[in-house]
PDB file of C-alpha atoms in Angstrom:
ATOM      1  CA  MET G   1      73.444  -6.756  71.654  1.00 43.00           C
ATOM      2  CA  PRO G   2      73.439  -4.518  68.565  1.00 52.00           C
ATOM      3  CA  ASP G   3      70.634  -2.051  67.974  1.00 59.00           C
ATOM      4  CA  ALA G   4      67.654  -3.502  66.149  1.00 65.00           C
ATOM      5  CA  ILE G   5      67.713  -2.854  62.441  1.00 80.00           C
ATOM      6  CA  SER G   6      64.786  -2.584  60.071  1.00 91.00           C
ATOM      7  CA  LEU G   7      65.189  -4.298  56.711  1.00 95.00           C
ATOM      8  CA  ARG G   8      63.159  -4.087  53.507  1.00 97.00           C
ATOM      9  CA  CYS G   9      61.827  -7.495  52.521  1.00 97.00           C
ATOM     10  CA  ALA G  10      60.219  -9.175  49.541  1.00 97.00           C
ATOM     11  CA  VAL G  11      57.951 -12.154  50.167  1.00 96.00           C
ATOM     12  CA  LEU G  12      57.836 -14.553  47.236  1.00 91.00           C
ATOM     13  CA  SER G  13      55.136 -17.245  47.251  1.00 88.00           C
ATOM     14  CA  VAL G  14      55.841 -20.091  44.855  1.00 87.00           C
ATOM     15  CA  SER G  15      53.163 -22.439  43.462  1.00 75.00           C
ATOM     16  CA  SER G  16      50.197 -21.005  45.287  1.00 51.00           C
ATOM     17  CA  PRO G  17      47.130 -21.465  43.077  1.00 58.00           C
ATOM     18  CA  HIS G  18      45.287 -18.871  45.182  1.00 54.00           C
ATOM     19  CA  GLY G  19      47.712 -15.974  44.884  1.00 53.00           C
ATOM     20  CA  ALA G  20      49.827 -14.257  47.519  1.00 53.00           C
ATOM     21  CA  ALA G  21      46.813 -12.934  49.449  1.00 53.00           C
ATOM     22  CA  ARG G  22      45.636 -16.495  50.266  1.00 67.00           C
ATOM     23  CA  ASP G  23      49.040 -18.110  50.716  1.00 78.00           C
ATOM     24  CA  GLY G  24      49.306 -19.031  54.400  1.00 86.00           C
ATOM     25  CA  ALA G  25      53.085 -19.465  54.444  1.00 89.00           C
ATOM     26  CA  GLY G  26      53.661 -16.168  52.637  1.00 91.00           C
ATOM     27  CA  GLU G  27      51.157 -14.410  54.895  1.00 93.00           C
ATOM     28  CA  LEU G  28      52.938 -15.750  57.956  1.00 94.00           C
ATOM     29  CA  LEU G  29      56.357 -14.613  56.726  1.00 96.00           C
ATOM     30  CA  ALA G  30      55.070 -11.133  55.858  1.00 96.00           C
ATOM     31  CA  ALA G  31      53.316 -10.790  59.218  1.00 96.00           C
ATOM     32  CA  ARG G  32      56.331 -12.000  61.206  1.00 97.00           C
ATOM     33  CA  ALA G  33      58.692  -9.695  59.307  1.00 97.00           C
ATOM     34  CA  GLU G  34      56.463  -6.682  59.936  1.00 97.00           C
ATOM     35  CA  ALA G  35      55.959  -7.609  63.601  1.00 96.00           C
ATOM     36  CA  ALA G  36      59.762  -7.688  63.958  1.00 95.00           C
ATOM     37  CA  GLY G  37      59.986  -4.121  62.635  1.00 95.00           C
ATOM     38  CA  HIS G  38      60.936  -4.909  59.044  1.00 96.00           C
ATOM     39  CA  SER G  39      58.932  -3.677  56.060  1.00 97.00           C
ATOM     40  CA  VAL G  40      57.513  -5.823  53.290  1.00 97.00           C
ATOM     41  CA  VAL G  41      58.015  -3.784  50.143  1.00 97.00           C
ATOM     42  CA  ARG G  42      57.035  -6.493  47.650  1.00 97.00           C
ATOM     43  CA  ARG G  43      54.644  -9.476  47.710  1.00 94.00           C
ATOM     44  CA  VAL G  44      54.699 -11.717  44.649  1.00 90.00           C
ATOM     45  CA  CYS G  45      53.185 -15.050  43.707  1.00 87.00           C
ATOM     46  CA  VAL G  46      54.849 -17.031  40.925  1.00 86.00           C
ATOM     47  CA  GLY G  47      54.356 -20.499  39.480  1.00 82.00           C
ATOM     48  CA  ASP G  48      56.906 -23.188  40.203  1.00 79.00           C
ATOM     49  CA  ASP G  49      58.877 -22.891  37.003  1.00 80.00           C
ATOM     50  CA  VAL G  50      62.648 -22.572  37.294  1.00 83.00           C
ATOM     51  CA  GLY G  51      62.776 -19.729  34.756  1.00 84.00           C
ATOM     52  CA  ALA G  52      59.946 -17.745  36.352  1.00 87.00           C
ATOM     53  CA  VAL G  53      61.375 -18.188  39.843  1.00 88.00           C
ATOM     54  CA  ARG G  54      64.881 -17.253  38.677  1.00 90.00           C
ATOM     55  CA  ARG G  55      63.525 -14.107  36.950  1.00 92.00           C
ATOM     56  CA  MET G  56      61.632 -13.045  40.070  1.00 93.00           C
ATOM     57  CA  LEU G  57      64.608 -13.704  42.350  1.00 94.00           C
ATOM     58  CA  SER G  58      66.871 -11.825  39.922  1.00 95.00           C
ATOM     59  CA  ASP G  59      64.473  -8.854  39.958  1.00 96.00           C
ATOM     60  CA  CYS G  60      64.518  -8.817  43.762  1.00 96.00           C
ATOM     61  CA  ILE G  61      68.300  -9.136  43.909  1.00 96.00           C
ATOM     62  CA  ALA G  62      68.737  -6.273  41.438  1.00 97.00           C
ATOM     63  CA  ASP G  63      66.269  -3.987  43.241  1.00 97.00           C
ATOM     64  CA  PRO G  64      68.227  -1.728  45.615  1.00 96.00           C
ATOM     65  CA  GLU G  65      65.109  -1.362  47.776  1.00 96.00           C
ATOM     66  CA  ILE G  66      65.058  -5.072  48.668  1.00 97.00           C
ATOM     67  CA  GLN G  67      67.491  -6.322  51.290  1.00 96.00           C
ATOM     68  CA  VAL G  68      65.899  -9.681  52.150  1.00 97.00           C
ATOM     69  CA  VAL G  69      63.896 -12.204  50.113  1.00 96.00           C
ATOM     70  CA  LEU G  70      61.670 -14.655  51.986  1.00 96.00           C
ATOM     71  CA  SER G  71      60.514 -17.335  49.563  1.00 92.00           C
ATOM     72  CA  SER G  72      57.964 -19.981  50.502  1.00 89.00           C
ATOM     73  CA  GLY G  73      57.119 -23.075  48.491  1.00 78.00           C
ATOM     74  CA  GLY G  74      58.741 -24.951  45.663  1.00 58.00           C
ATOM     75  CA  SER G  75      61.527 -26.455  47.756  1.00 58.00           C
ATOM     76  CA  GLY G  76      60.257 -30.008  48.216  1.00 55.00           C
ATOM     77  CA  PHE G  77      61.550 -33.177  46.641  1.00 54.00           C
ATOM     78  CA  VAL G  78      59.285 -33.490  43.604  1.00 58.00           C
ATOM     79  CA  ARG G  79      60.012 -32.761  39.973  1.00 60.00           C
ATOM     80  CA  ARG G  80      57.972 -29.547  39.713  1.00 62.00           C
ATOM     81  CA  ASN G  81      59.675 -27.898  42.715  1.00 64.00           C
ATOM     82  CA  ALA G  82      62.398 -25.747  41.213  1.00 75.00           C
ATOM     83  CA  VAL G  83      63.248 -23.072  43.780  1.00 78.00           C
ATOM     84  CA  PRO G  84      66.579 -24.568  44.946  1.00 80.00           C
ATOM     85  CA  GLU G  85      67.752 -24.880  41.337  1.00 82.00           C
ATOM     86  CA  ALA G  86      66.607 -21.344  40.514  1.00 84.00           C
ATOM     87  CA  ALA G  87      68.225 -19.817  43.595  1.00 87.00           C
ATOM     88  CA  ALA G  88      71.450 -21.833  43.608  1.00 83.00           C
ATOM     89  CA  GLY G  89      72.470 -20.402  40.249  1.00 86.00           C
ATOM     90  CA  LEU G  90      72.099 -16.875  41.613  1.00 94.00           C
ATOM     91  CA  LEU G  91      73.698 -17.148  45.043  1.00 93.00           C
ATOM     92  CA  GLU G  92      77.178 -15.734  45.434  1.00 94.00           C
ATOM     93  CA  GLN G  93      77.530 -17.350  48.836  1.00 93.00           C
ATOM     94  CA  GLU G  94      75.372 -20.030  50.440  1.00 91.00           C
ATOM     95  CA  ILE G  95      74.630 -19.971  54.154  1.00 91.00           C
ATOM     96  CA  ARG G  96      75.745 -23.530  54.740  1.00 90.00           C
ATOM     97  CA  GLY G  97      73.865 -25.371  57.416  1.00 91.00           C
ATOM     98  CA  PHE G  98      70.628 -23.386  57.113  1.00 91.00           C
ATOM     99  CA  GLY G  99      68.651 -26.223  55.534  1.00 88.00           C
ATOM    100  CA  ASP G 100      70.264 -28.786  57.838  1.00 88.00           C
ATOM    101  CA  LEU G 101      69.355 -26.754  60.917  1.00 91.00           C
ATOM    102  CA  LEU G 102      65.755 -26.375  59.750  1.00 89.00           C
ATOM    103  CA  GLN G 103      65.549 -30.133  59.170  1.00 86.00           C
ATOM    104  CA  HIS G 104      66.963 -30.791  62.626  1.00 87.00           C
ATOM    105  CA  LEU G 105      64.468 -28.445  64.290  1.00 87.00           C
ATOM    106  CA  ALA G 106      61.508 -29.852  62.332  1.00 83.00           C
ATOM    107  CA  TYR G 107      62.315 -33.538  62.768  1.00 78.00           C
ATOM    108  CA  SER G 108      60.474 -33.961  66.071  1.00 81.00           C
ATOM    109  CA  ALA G 109      57.332 -32.382  64.600  1.00 76.00           C
ATOM    110  CA  VAL G 110      57.103 -34.109  61.225  1.00 69.00           C
ATOM    111  CA  GLY G 111      59.483 -37.037  61.403  1.00 67.00           C
ATOM    112  CA  SER G 112      61.773 -38.290  58.678  1.00 72.00           C
ATOM    113  CA  THR G 113      59.761 -36.730  55.826  1.00 67.00           C
ATOM    114  CA  ILE G 114      61.638 -33.524  56.628  1.00 69.00           C
ATOM    115  CA  VAL G 115      64.633 -34.901  54.709  1.00 66.00           C
ATOM    116  CA  GLN G 116      62.684 -34.062  51.551  1.00 64.00           C
ATOM    117  CA  SER G 117      62.918 -30.348  52.327  1.00 75.00           C
ATOM    118  CA  ARG G 118      65.570 -28.589  50.259  1.00 77.00           C
ATOM    119  CA  ALA G 119      65.445 -25.275  52.100  1.00 89.00           C
ATOM    120  CA  LEU G 120      68.453 -23.064  51.535  1.00 91.00           C
ATOM    121  CA  ALA G 121      69.718 -19.572  52.180  1.00 94.00           C
ATOM    122  CA  GLY G 122      72.460 -17.307  50.921  1.00 95.00           C
ATOM    123  CA  TYR G 123      73.583 -13.923  49.638  1.00 92.00           C
ATOM    124  CA  ALA G 124      73.451 -12.401  46.185  1.00 95.00           C
ATOM    125  CA  ASN G 125      74.359  -8.772  45.441  1.00 94.00           C
ATOM    126  CA  GLY G 126      74.109  -7.930  49.146  1.00 92.00           C
ATOM    127  CA  THR G 127      70.617  -9.405  49.409  1.00 96.00           C
ATOM    128  CA  LEU G 128      69.830 -12.164  51.911  1.00 95.00           C
ATOM    129  CA  ILE G 129      67.697 -14.923  50.397  1.00 95.00           C
ATOM    130  CA  PHE G 130      65.806 -17.574  52.374  1.00 96.00           C
ATOM    131  CA  CYS G 131      64.068 -20.336  50.384  1.00 93.00           C
ATOM    132  CA  LEU G 132      61.620 -22.164  52.626  1.00 92.00           C
ATOM    133  CA  PRO G 133      59.026 -24.906  52.322  1.00 87.00           C
ATOM    134  CA  GLY G 134      55.464 -23.816  51.536  1.00 83.00           C
ATOM    135  CA  VAL G 135      54.174 -25.297  54.782  1.00 80.00           C
ATOM    136  CA  VAL G 136      53.006 -22.732  57.341  1.00 86.00           C
ATOM    137  CA  GLY G 137      54.470 -24.643  60.297  1.00 87.00           C
ATOM    138  CA  ALA G 138      57.869 -24.967  58.635  1.00 88.00           C
ATOM    139  CA  CYS G 139      57.942 -21.242  57.836  1.00 91.00           C
ATOM    140  CA  ALA G 140      56.942 -20.384  61.409  1.00 93.00           C
ATOM    141  CA  LEU G 141      59.691 -22.625  62.755  1.00 92.00           C
ATOM    142  CA  ALA G 142      62.255 -21.185  60.361  1.00 93.00           C
ATOM    143  CA  TRP G 143      61.309 -17.605  61.233  1.00 96.00           C
ATOM    144  CA  ASP G 144      61.041 -18.116  64.979  1.00 95.00           C
ATOM    145  CA  ARG G 145      64.132 -20.250  65.484  1.00 93.00           C
ATOM    146  CA  ILE G 146      66.534 -19.134  62.734  1.00 93.00           C
ATOM    147  CA  ILE G 147      65.668 -16.209  60.453  1.00 95.00           C
ATOM    148  CA  SER G 148      64.550 -13.607  63.007  1.00 94.00           C
ATOM    149  CA  ALA G 149      67.849 -13.932  64.874  1.00 91.00           C
ATOM    150  CA  GLN G 150      69.863 -13.775  61.663  1.00 90.00           C
ATOM    151  CA  LEU G 151      68.113 -10.596  60.522  1.00 91.00           C
ATOM    152  CA  ALA G 152      68.681  -9.039  63.936  1.00 85.00           C
ATOM    153  CA  ILE G 153      72.441  -9.474  63.473  1.00 77.00           C
ATOM    154  CA  ALA G 154      72.594  -9.105  59.692  1.00 59.00           C
ATOM    155  CA  PRO G 155      75.970  -7.819  58.524  1.00 53.00           C
ATOM    156  CA  ARG G 156      75.859  -4.055  58.226  1.00 49.00           C
ATOM    157  CA  LYS G 157      77.453  -3.820  54.827  1.00 48.00           C
ATOM    158  CA  ASN G 158      76.305  -3.479  51.237  1.00 46.00           C
ATOM    159  CA  ARG G 159      72.533  -3.073  50.952  1.00 49.00           C
ATOM    160  CA  LEU G 160      71.937  -4.474  54.430  1.00 54.00           C
ATOM    161  CA  GLN G 161      73.570  -1.393  55.905  1.00 49.00           C
ATOM    162  CA  THR G 162      71.062   0.940  57.527  1.00 45.00           C
ATOM    163  CA  ALA G 163      71.070   4.680  57.043  1.00 40.00           C
TER     164      ALA G 163
END
């Protein structure tokens, strides 16, 4: 097992009318990242507009201090949810199967409505990006069963490389 690594994360909350401080899914992701030994260097709340989300993701990707983006909200199957469209245009490489695995894990808890989740993950400019539903339970499941393990074995190259 490789040594634990500490990564610098941004937590992006999409469509929360209450702001990042009252966003349960974003709070959970920030708390779980910090409990795992990572640091949250940016917390942002943005409306669910494809341009605004793309700008915020682009800022995070360009920031050499950010190695991981954890985005919650804006990934459902309704017209106003634009995170997958905003992120897909920025990703250099998608982590295929991430959304499918999350749907598989969540099916027993929420049933077939999980097919409406368009969660995705990938890399851009050496930054790992995870776009998750805005539901606290889905973010907890994603962190506990998928993301925490992936960050523990994150490739040690580009900006994910530790000093």
